[in-house]
Amino acid sequence: MSNFSNNLEVIILQDIWQKLTYFHSAETTQKFLHHCYKESLNEKADIKSYENCYPFIYYLQHGELYYDQAAKAPMAIKPVLLFYGLIHLIKACLLSVDPNYPETTSVLAHGVSSRKRKKQQYQFSNDEIKIQKLGLCTHFAKQMFHVERLDGEKIIMKDLLEQIPELDEYFLFNQQPNMFIVHKLDQTFTIPITILDKYHLTLDSFIRFIKQRNCLEIQKVFTEGKNIILQTDLDSSPLLPFRFHLFKQEYCLPFKQSNYIYYPELVVHYLLLYNLSMIARYETEWWCELLKTTPTNDYSLIKGFLSITAQKVPYLVYQYLSKKR
């Protein structure tokens, strides 16, 4: 990345942590949680918001400590610090939608398993994980994003990496585009028309595809040159399958249509960091060889992802909480 991009990342991260200090006040956080609980808990909202305000604050502060240490740590242990930092931030978010978290011990497990690794010709991008029925992964996906039936899914790391918009330049370096940039100006979205070929859809079926997910209230559609123009009635942020490129400050659509384009990005980061943290802890020989000799494309992808997730996760958490506020 250019020096400008690196400076922008630092500014964005500092700004996000500063904004999250809004929730460091017990009085402010109790009012926030009361607002979150009042419809579901009614008269009990006062009690639960009081009980949960300090755990909420501590989760955020502890998460920030992990991210702060990860910024100073060598790459060898970054995945572990970032993963546990993410877990604490997720727990804070969960308290905004699940007043009784953790109601059972089953939601304390990670909820993901990794396969036994082959010692020869192993590549992280081809590695596979499996989402378990019980655990934090399925719990926060359901509670925070209303995503059901993740358990049993076997997922290849490359498919997850392709869902990270900021990794687009790493894929482009290998002549494998990662994202279509979607330009948004007020109530108008401009999408490259080549997306129809990649998704194997007609214009009408593409619009139905977008509308089915209720991510945009489309008022008018037309083509103009090499672009599809969508006009909406509100200047709103689109939902999945659109993703937001933090550094370019643009919306994107994944280059490939797959089941993973509907995975909330916090779930994507959780799964990738889980696997990388397991490798850093238990596959020391392979991990150290990767860091010392950089034999494959895995190194650039992993290093790029670790830099990006350190910036993106706090942003996603802030966006999630601010919308509820």
Short mmCIF file of C-alpha atoms in Angstrom, two decimals:
data_model
loop_
_atom_site.label_atom_id
_atom_site.label_comp_id
_atom_site.label_asym_id
_atom_site.label_seq_id
_atom_site.Cartn_x
_atom_site.Cartn_y
_atom_site.Cartn_z
CA MET A 1 0.00 0.00 0.00
CA SER A 2 1.08 3.58 -0.53
CA ASN A 3 2.14 5.82 2.34
CA PHE A 4 -1.12 7.70 1.87
CA SER A 5 -3.10 4.47 2.33
CA ASN A 6 -1.10 3.54 5.42
CA ASN A 7 -1.66 6.98 6.94
CA LEU A 8 -5.37 6.72 6.16
CA GLU A 9 -5.55 3.35 7.95
CA VAL A 10 -3.94 4.80 11.09
CA ILE A 11 -6.30 7.78 11.08
CA ILE A 12 -9.33 5.53 10.60
CA LEU A 13 -8.32 3.20 13.45
CA GLN A 14 -7.58 6.03 15.89
CA ASP A 15 -10.87 7.67 14.99
CA ILE A 16 -12.85 4.46 15.56
CA TRP A 17 -11.39 3.74 18.99
CA GLN A 18 -12.02 7.36 19.92
CA LYS A 19 -15.65 7.03 18.86
CA LEU A 20 -16.03 3.81 20.85
CA THR A 21 -15.10 5.72 24.03
CA TYR A 22 -18.69 7.00 23.84
CA PHE A 23 -19.58 3.67 25.44
CA HIS A 24 -17.00 3.87 28.24
CA SER A 25 -19.35 5.85 30.49
CA ALA A 26 -21.61 3.72 32.73
CA GLU A 27 -24.41 6.29 32.53
CA THR A 28 -24.26 6.48 28.75
CA THR A 29 -23.98 2.71 28.31
CA GLN A 30 -26.88 2.00 30.66
CA LYS A 31 -29.09 4.34 28.63
CA PHE A 32 -27.89 2.68 25.42
CA LEU A 33 -28.65 -0.83 26.71
CA HIS A 34 -32.00 0.30 28.09
CA HIS A 35 -32.86 1.56 24.60
CA CYS A 36 -31.83 -1.85 23.19
CA TYR A 37 -33.85 -3.80 25.77
CA LYS A 38 -37.00 -1.74 26.24
CA GLU A 39 -39.10 -3.50 23.59
CA SER A 40 -38.18 -7.07 24.54
CA LEU A 41 -37.85 -6.73 28.32
CA ASN A 42 -40.32 -3.92 29.13
CA GLU A 43 -40.11 -3.20 32.88
CA LYS A 44 -37.03 -5.44 33.30
CA ALA A 45 -35.03 -3.25 30.93
CA ASP A 46 -33.92 -1.03 33.84
CA ILE A 47 -32.53 -3.98 35.81
CA LYS A 48 -30.77 -5.72 32.93
CA SER A 49 -29.28 -2.53 31.51
CA TYR A 50 -27.81 -1.78 34.95
CA GLU A 51 -26.48 -5.34 35.34
CA ASN A 52 -24.90 -5.39 31.87
CA CYS A 53 -23.46 -1.88 31.54
CA TYR A 54 -20.14 -2.67 33.24
CA PRO A 55 -19.59 -6.05 31.51
CA PHE A 56 -20.32 -4.24 28.22
CA ILE A 57 -17.74 -1.54 28.98
CA TYR A 58 -15.15 -4.07 30.13
CA TYR A 59 -15.58 -6.19 26.98
CA LEU A 60 -14.94 -3.13 24.81
CA GLN A 61 -11.95 -1.97 26.85
CA HIS A 62 -10.43 -5.44 27.05
CA GLY A 63 -10.91 -5.90 23.32
CA GLU A 64 -9.12 -2.61 22.65
CA LEU A 65 -6.21 -3.75 24.83
CA TYR A 66 -5.78 -6.86 22.69
CA TYR A 67 -5.82 -4.78 19.50
CA ASP A 68 -3.35 -2.32 20.99
CA GLN A 69 -0.95 -5.13 21.89
CA ALA A 70 -1.44 -6.77 18.47
CA ALA A 71 -0.27 -3.53 16.81
CA LYS A 72 3.02 -3.77 18.74
CA ALA A 73 3.47 -7.55 18.55
CA PRO A 74 5.47 -9.55 15.99
CA MET A 75 3.45 -11.24 13.26
CA ALA A 76 4.02 -14.64 14.89
CA ILE A 77 1.51 -13.92 17.67
CA LYS A 78 -0.73 -11.30 16.02
CA PRO A 79 -3.48 -13.81 15.06
CA VAL A 80 -3.94 -14.91 18.68
CA LEU A 81 -4.18 -11.35 20.00
CA LEU A 82 -6.52 -10.22 17.22
CA PHE A 83 -8.77 -13.26 17.62
CA TYR A 84 -9.26 -12.74 21.35
CA GLY A 85 -9.68 -9.02 20.82
CA LEU A 86 -12.45 -9.77 18.32
CA ILE A 87 -14.10 -12.18 20.76
CA HIS A 88 -14.33 -9.47 23.43
CA LEU A 89 -15.76 -6.94 20.97
CA ILE A 90 -18.35 -9.50 19.82
CA LYS A 91 -19.34 -10.16 23.43
CA ALA A 92 -20.04 -6.45 23.89
CA CYS A 93 -22.19 -6.46 20.75
CA LEU A 94 -24.01 -9.57 21.98
CA LEU A 95 -25.00 -7.81 25.20
CA SER A 96 -26.88 -5.25 23.11
CA VAL A 97 -29.17 -7.98 21.68
CA ASP A 98 -28.93 -10.81 24.22
CA PRO A 99 -29.46 -9.42 27.73
CA ASN A 100 -28.81 -12.84 29.32
CA TYR A 101 -25.52 -13.59 27.56
CA PRO A 102 -23.93 -15.96 28.40
CA GLU A 103 -27.04 -17.91 29.35
CA THR A 104 -25.35 -21.32 28.94
CA THR A 105 -21.76 -22.53 28.85
CA SER A 106 -22.27 -23.86 25.31
CA VAL A 107 -22.03 -20.34 23.85
CA LEU A 108 -18.58 -19.86 25.41
CA ALA A 109 -16.89 -22.36 23.07
CA HIS A 110 -15.44 -21.05 19.82
CA GLY A 111 -17.91 -23.09 17.78
CA VAL A 112 -15.47 -23.91 14.97
CA SER A 113 -13.13 -26.82 14.33
CA SER A 114 -10.09 -27.08 12.09
CA ARG A 115 -8.92 -30.23 10.34
CA LYS A 116 -5.68 -32.03 10.99
CA ARG A 117 -3.08 -30.47 8.75
CA LYS A 118 -0.97 -32.23 6.18
CA LYS A 119 2.73 -31.76 6.80
CA GLN A 120 3.66 -31.57 3.13
CA GLN A 121 2.44 -29.06 0.55
CA TYR A 122 0.00 -27.53 3.03
CA GLN A 123 -1.45 -24.17 1.99
CA PHE A 124 -3.54 -21.97 4.23
CA SER A 125 -5.71 -20.73 1.35
CA ASN A 126 -6.77 -24.34 0.67
CA ASP A 127 -7.32 -25.21 4.32
CA GLU A 128 -10.79 -26.07 5.60
CA ILE A 129 -12.72 -25.39 8.80
CA LYS A 130 -16.10 -26.60 9.99
CA ILE A 131 -18.69 -24.59 11.91
CA GLN A 132 -20.11 -26.44 14.92
CA LYS A 133 -23.73 -26.47 16.04
CA LEU A 134 -23.00 -24.87 19.39
CA GLY A 135 -20.60 -22.09 20.28
CA LEU A 136 -19.95 -18.39 19.93
CA CYS A 137 -19.83 -18.44 16.13
CA THR A 138 -23.39 -19.64 15.49
CA HIS A 139 -24.68 -17.74 18.52
CA PHE A 140 -23.48 -14.29 17.50
CA ALA A 141 -24.35 -14.91 13.84
CA LYS A 142 -27.93 -15.68 14.86
CA GLN A 143 -28.36 -13.07 17.58
CA MET A 144 -26.64 -10.16 15.84
CA PHE A 145 -27.37 -10.85 12.17
CA HIS A 146 -30.29 -13.33 12.17
CA VAL A 147 -28.20 -15.86 10.23
CA GLU A 148 -29.46 -19.41 10.69
CA ARG A 149 -28.11 -22.86 9.82
CA LEU A 150 -24.39 -22.14 9.69
CA ASP A 151 -23.55 -25.32 11.60
CA GLY A 152 -22.08 -28.15 9.58
CA GLU A 153 -20.70 -25.79 6.93
CA LYS A 154 -17.24 -26.72 5.68
CA ILE A 155 -15.46 -23.64 4.43
CA ILE A 156 -12.25 -23.14 2.44
CA MET A 157 -10.08 -20.23 3.55
CA LYS A 158 -9.69 -18.81 0.04
CA ASP A 159 -13.48 -18.46 -0.22
CA LEU A 160 -13.46 -16.39 2.96
CA LEU A 161 -10.47 -14.28 1.94
CA GLU A 162 -12.33 -13.37 -1.26
CA GLN A 163 -15.04 -11.74 0.88
CA ILE A 164 -12.65 -9.13 2.32
CA PRO A 165 -12.91 -6.03 0.06
CA GLU A 166 -9.61 -4.55 1.21
CA LEU A 167 -7.76 -7.66 0.00
CA ASP A 168 -8.68 -6.81 -3.59
CA GLU A 169 -5.21 -5.55 -4.47
CA TYR A 170 -3.64 -8.82 -3.30
CA PHE A 171 -5.90 -10.79 -5.64
CA LEU A 172 -5.40 -8.31 -8.47
CA PHE A 173 -1.65 -8.82 -8.13
CA ASN A 174 -2.29 -12.44 -9.17
CA GLN A 175 -4.71 -11.28 -11.90
CA GLN A 176 -7.68 -12.56 -9.91
CA PRO A 177 -10.12 -9.69 -9.25
CA ASN A 178 -11.76 -9.83 -5.86
CA MET A 179 -14.43 -7.13 -5.93
CA PHE A 180 -16.52 -4.96 -8.24
CA ILE A 181 -16.40 -1.36 -7.03
CA VAL A 182 -19.88 0.13 -6.68
CA HIS A 183 -19.86 3.93 -6.82
CA LYS A 184 -22.49 5.52 -4.59
CA LEU A 185 -23.55 9.15 -4.97
CA ASP A 186 -26.47 10.16 -2.80
CA GLN A 187 -29.31 7.87 -3.95
CA THR A 188 -27.59 6.47 -7.05
CA PHE A 189 -25.48 3.31 -7.32
CA THR A 190 -23.27 2.62 -10.34
CA ILE A 191 -22.31 -1.03 -10.90
CA PRO A 192 -20.13 -2.39 -13.75
CA ILE A 193 -22.39 -4.23 -16.22
CA THR A 194 -19.82 -7.04 -16.48
CA ILE A 195 -21.20 -8.31 -13.16
CA LEU A 196 -24.06 -9.87 -15.14
CA ASP A 197 -21.65 -12.21 -16.95
CA LYS A 198 -19.82 -13.13 -13.75
CA TYR A 199 -23.07 -13.85 -11.88
CA HIS A 200 -24.65 -15.51 -14.96
CA LEU A 201 -27.72 -13.31 -14.61
CA THR A 202 -29.80 -11.10 -16.88
CA LEU A 203 -30.41 -7.50 -15.80
CA ASP A 204 -33.92 -8.39 -14.59
CA SER A 205 -32.72 -11.41 -12.62
CA PHE A 206 -29.88 -9.37 -11.11
CA ILE A 207 -32.37 -6.78 -9.87
CA ARG A 208 -34.53 -9.56 -8.41
CA PHE A 209 -31.39 -10.96 -6.79
CA ILE A 210 -30.75 -7.59 -5.11
CA LYS A 211 -34.38 -7.02 -4.12
CA GLN A 212 -34.76 -10.48 -2.61
CA ARG A 213 -32.20 -9.55 0.03
CA ASN A 214 -34.01 -6.29 0.81
CA CYS A 215 -30.72 -4.43 0.71
CA LEU A 216 -32.00 -1.55 -1.41
CA GLU A 217 -35.38 0.00 -2.20
CA ILE A 218 -34.86 0.35 -5.94
CA GLN A 219 -36.97 2.96 -7.70
CA LYS A 220 -35.40 3.01 -11.15
CA VAL A 221 -32.94 0.85 -13.10
CA PHE A 222 -31.24 1.56 -16.42
CA THR A 223 -27.95 0.92 -18.21
CA GLU A 224 -25.61 3.71 -19.21
CA GLY A 225 -22.52 2.79 -21.21
CA LYS A 226 -20.72 0.00 -19.34
CA ASN A 227 -22.66 0.47 -16.11
CA ILE A 228 -25.90 -0.47 -14.41
CA ILE A 229 -27.50 2.52 -12.67
CA LEU A 230 -29.70 1.90 -9.63
CA GLN A 231 -31.68 4.79 -8.17
CA THR A 232 -33.20 4.52 -4.71
CA ASP A 233 -35.59 6.69 -2.75
CA LEU A 234 -33.34 6.98 0.29
CA ASP A 235 -29.69 7.87 0.77
CA SER A 236 -29.11 4.68 2.74
CA SER A 237 -26.29 2.18 3.19
CA PRO A 238 -26.91 -1.08 1.31
CA LEU A 239 -26.90 -4.40 3.13
CA LEU A 240 -25.43 -7.73 2.03
CA PRO A 241 -24.31 -8.80 -0.52
CA PHE A 242 -22.78 -5.29 -0.74
CA ARG A 243 -19.63 -4.84 1.29
CA PHE A 244 -17.80 -1.65 2.28
CA HIS A 245 -14.16 -1.03 1.34
CA LEU A 246 -12.82 0.87 4.32
CA PHE A 247 -9.75 2.37 2.67
CA LYS A 248 -11.35 3.31 -0.66
CA GLN A 249 -14.55 4.42 1.13
CA GLU A 250 -16.58 2.66 -1.57
CA TYR A 251 -19.15 -0.12 -1.65
CA CYS A 252 -18.31 -3.37 -3.42
CA LEU A 253 -19.89 -6.54 -4.71
CA PRO A 254 -17.93 -9.81 -4.61
CA PHE A 255 -16.54 -10.93 -7.94
CA LYS A 256 -18.09 -14.38 -7.53
CA GLN A 257 -21.64 -15.25 -6.60
CA SER A 258 -21.47 -17.85 -3.83
CA ASN A 259 -23.06 -18.73 -0.51
CA TYR A 260 -20.36 -16.76 1.27
CA ILE A 261 -21.41 -13.39 -0.11
CA TYR A 262 -24.20 -13.46 2.49
CA TYR A 263 -21.87 -14.10 5.42
CA PRO A 264 -21.73 -10.97 7.61
CA GLU A 265 -18.19 -9.64 7.51
CA LEU A 266 -17.68 -10.06 11.26
CA VAL A 267 -18.37 -13.77 10.78
CA VAL A 268 -15.80 -13.88 7.96
CA HIS A 269 -13.14 -12.23 10.14
CA TYR A 270 -14.00 -14.50 13.07
CA LEU A 271 -13.55 -17.67 11.01
CA LEU A 272 -10.26 -16.55 9.44
CA LEU A 273 -8.80 -15.37 12.74
CA TYR A 274 -9.90 -18.55 14.49
CA ASN A 275 -7.98 -20.70 12.02
CA LEU A 276 -4.91 -18.45 11.97
CA SER A 277 -4.81 -18.35 15.78
CA MET A 278 -5.00 -22.15 15.91
CA ILE A 279 -2.12 -22.39 13.43
CA ALA A 280 -0.03 -19.87 15.39
CA ARG A 281 -0.61 -21.85 18.60
CA TYR A 282 -0.48 -25.47 17.45
CA GLU A 283 1.24 -25.61 14.04
CA THR A 284 4.38 -23.81 15.12
CA GLU A 285 6.73 -25.51 12.65
CA TRP A 286 4.65 -24.63 9.57
CA TRP A 287 3.86 -21.14 10.90
CA CYS A 288 7.49 -20.28 11.59
CA GLU A 289 8.57 -21.65 8.20
CA LEU A 290 5.97 -19.43 6.53
CA LEU A 291 7.20 -16.34 8.36
CA LYS A 292 10.90 -17.04 7.82
CA THR A 293 10.97 -18.31 4.21
CA THR A 294 7.69 -16.95 2.72
CA PRO A 295 7.51 -19.89 0.28
CA THR A 296 3.99 -19.35 -1.11
CA ASN A 297 1.34 -16.69 -1.76
CA ASP A 298 -0.04 -17.57 1.67
CA TYR A 299 2.42 -15.16 3.27
CA SER A 300 1.26 -12.03 1.42
CA LEU A 301 -2.42 -12.92 1.85
CA ILE A 302 -2.08 -13.64 5.58
CA LYS A 303 0.06 -10.56 6.24
CA GLY A 304 -2.38 -8.42 4.26
CA PHE A 305 -5.38 -9.87 6.05
CA LEU A 306 -3.86 -9.35 9.52
CA SER A 307 -3.17 -5.70 8.69
CA ILE A 308 -6.70 -5.22 7.33
CA THR A 309 -8.60 -7.03 10.08
CA ALA A 310 -6.87 -4.91 12.73
CA GLN A 311 -8.48 -1.86 11.06
CA LYS A 312 -11.75 -3.32 9.83
CA VAL A 313 -13.11 -5.17 12.86
CA PRO A 314 -13.24 -2.10 15.18
CA TYR A 315 -14.96 -0.23 12.35
CA LEU A 316 -17.56 -2.99 11.87
CA VAL A 317 -18.20 -3.15 15.60
CA TYR A 318 -18.63 0.62 15.82
CA GLN A 319 -21.02 0.58 12.86
CA TYR A 320 -23.06 -2.19 14.44
CA LEU A 321 -23.38 -0.43 17.79
CA SER A 322 -23.97 3.05 16.34
CA LYS A 323 -26.91 1.80 14.26
CA LYS A 324 -28.53 0.45 17.42
CA ARG A 325 -27.88 3.73 19.19
#
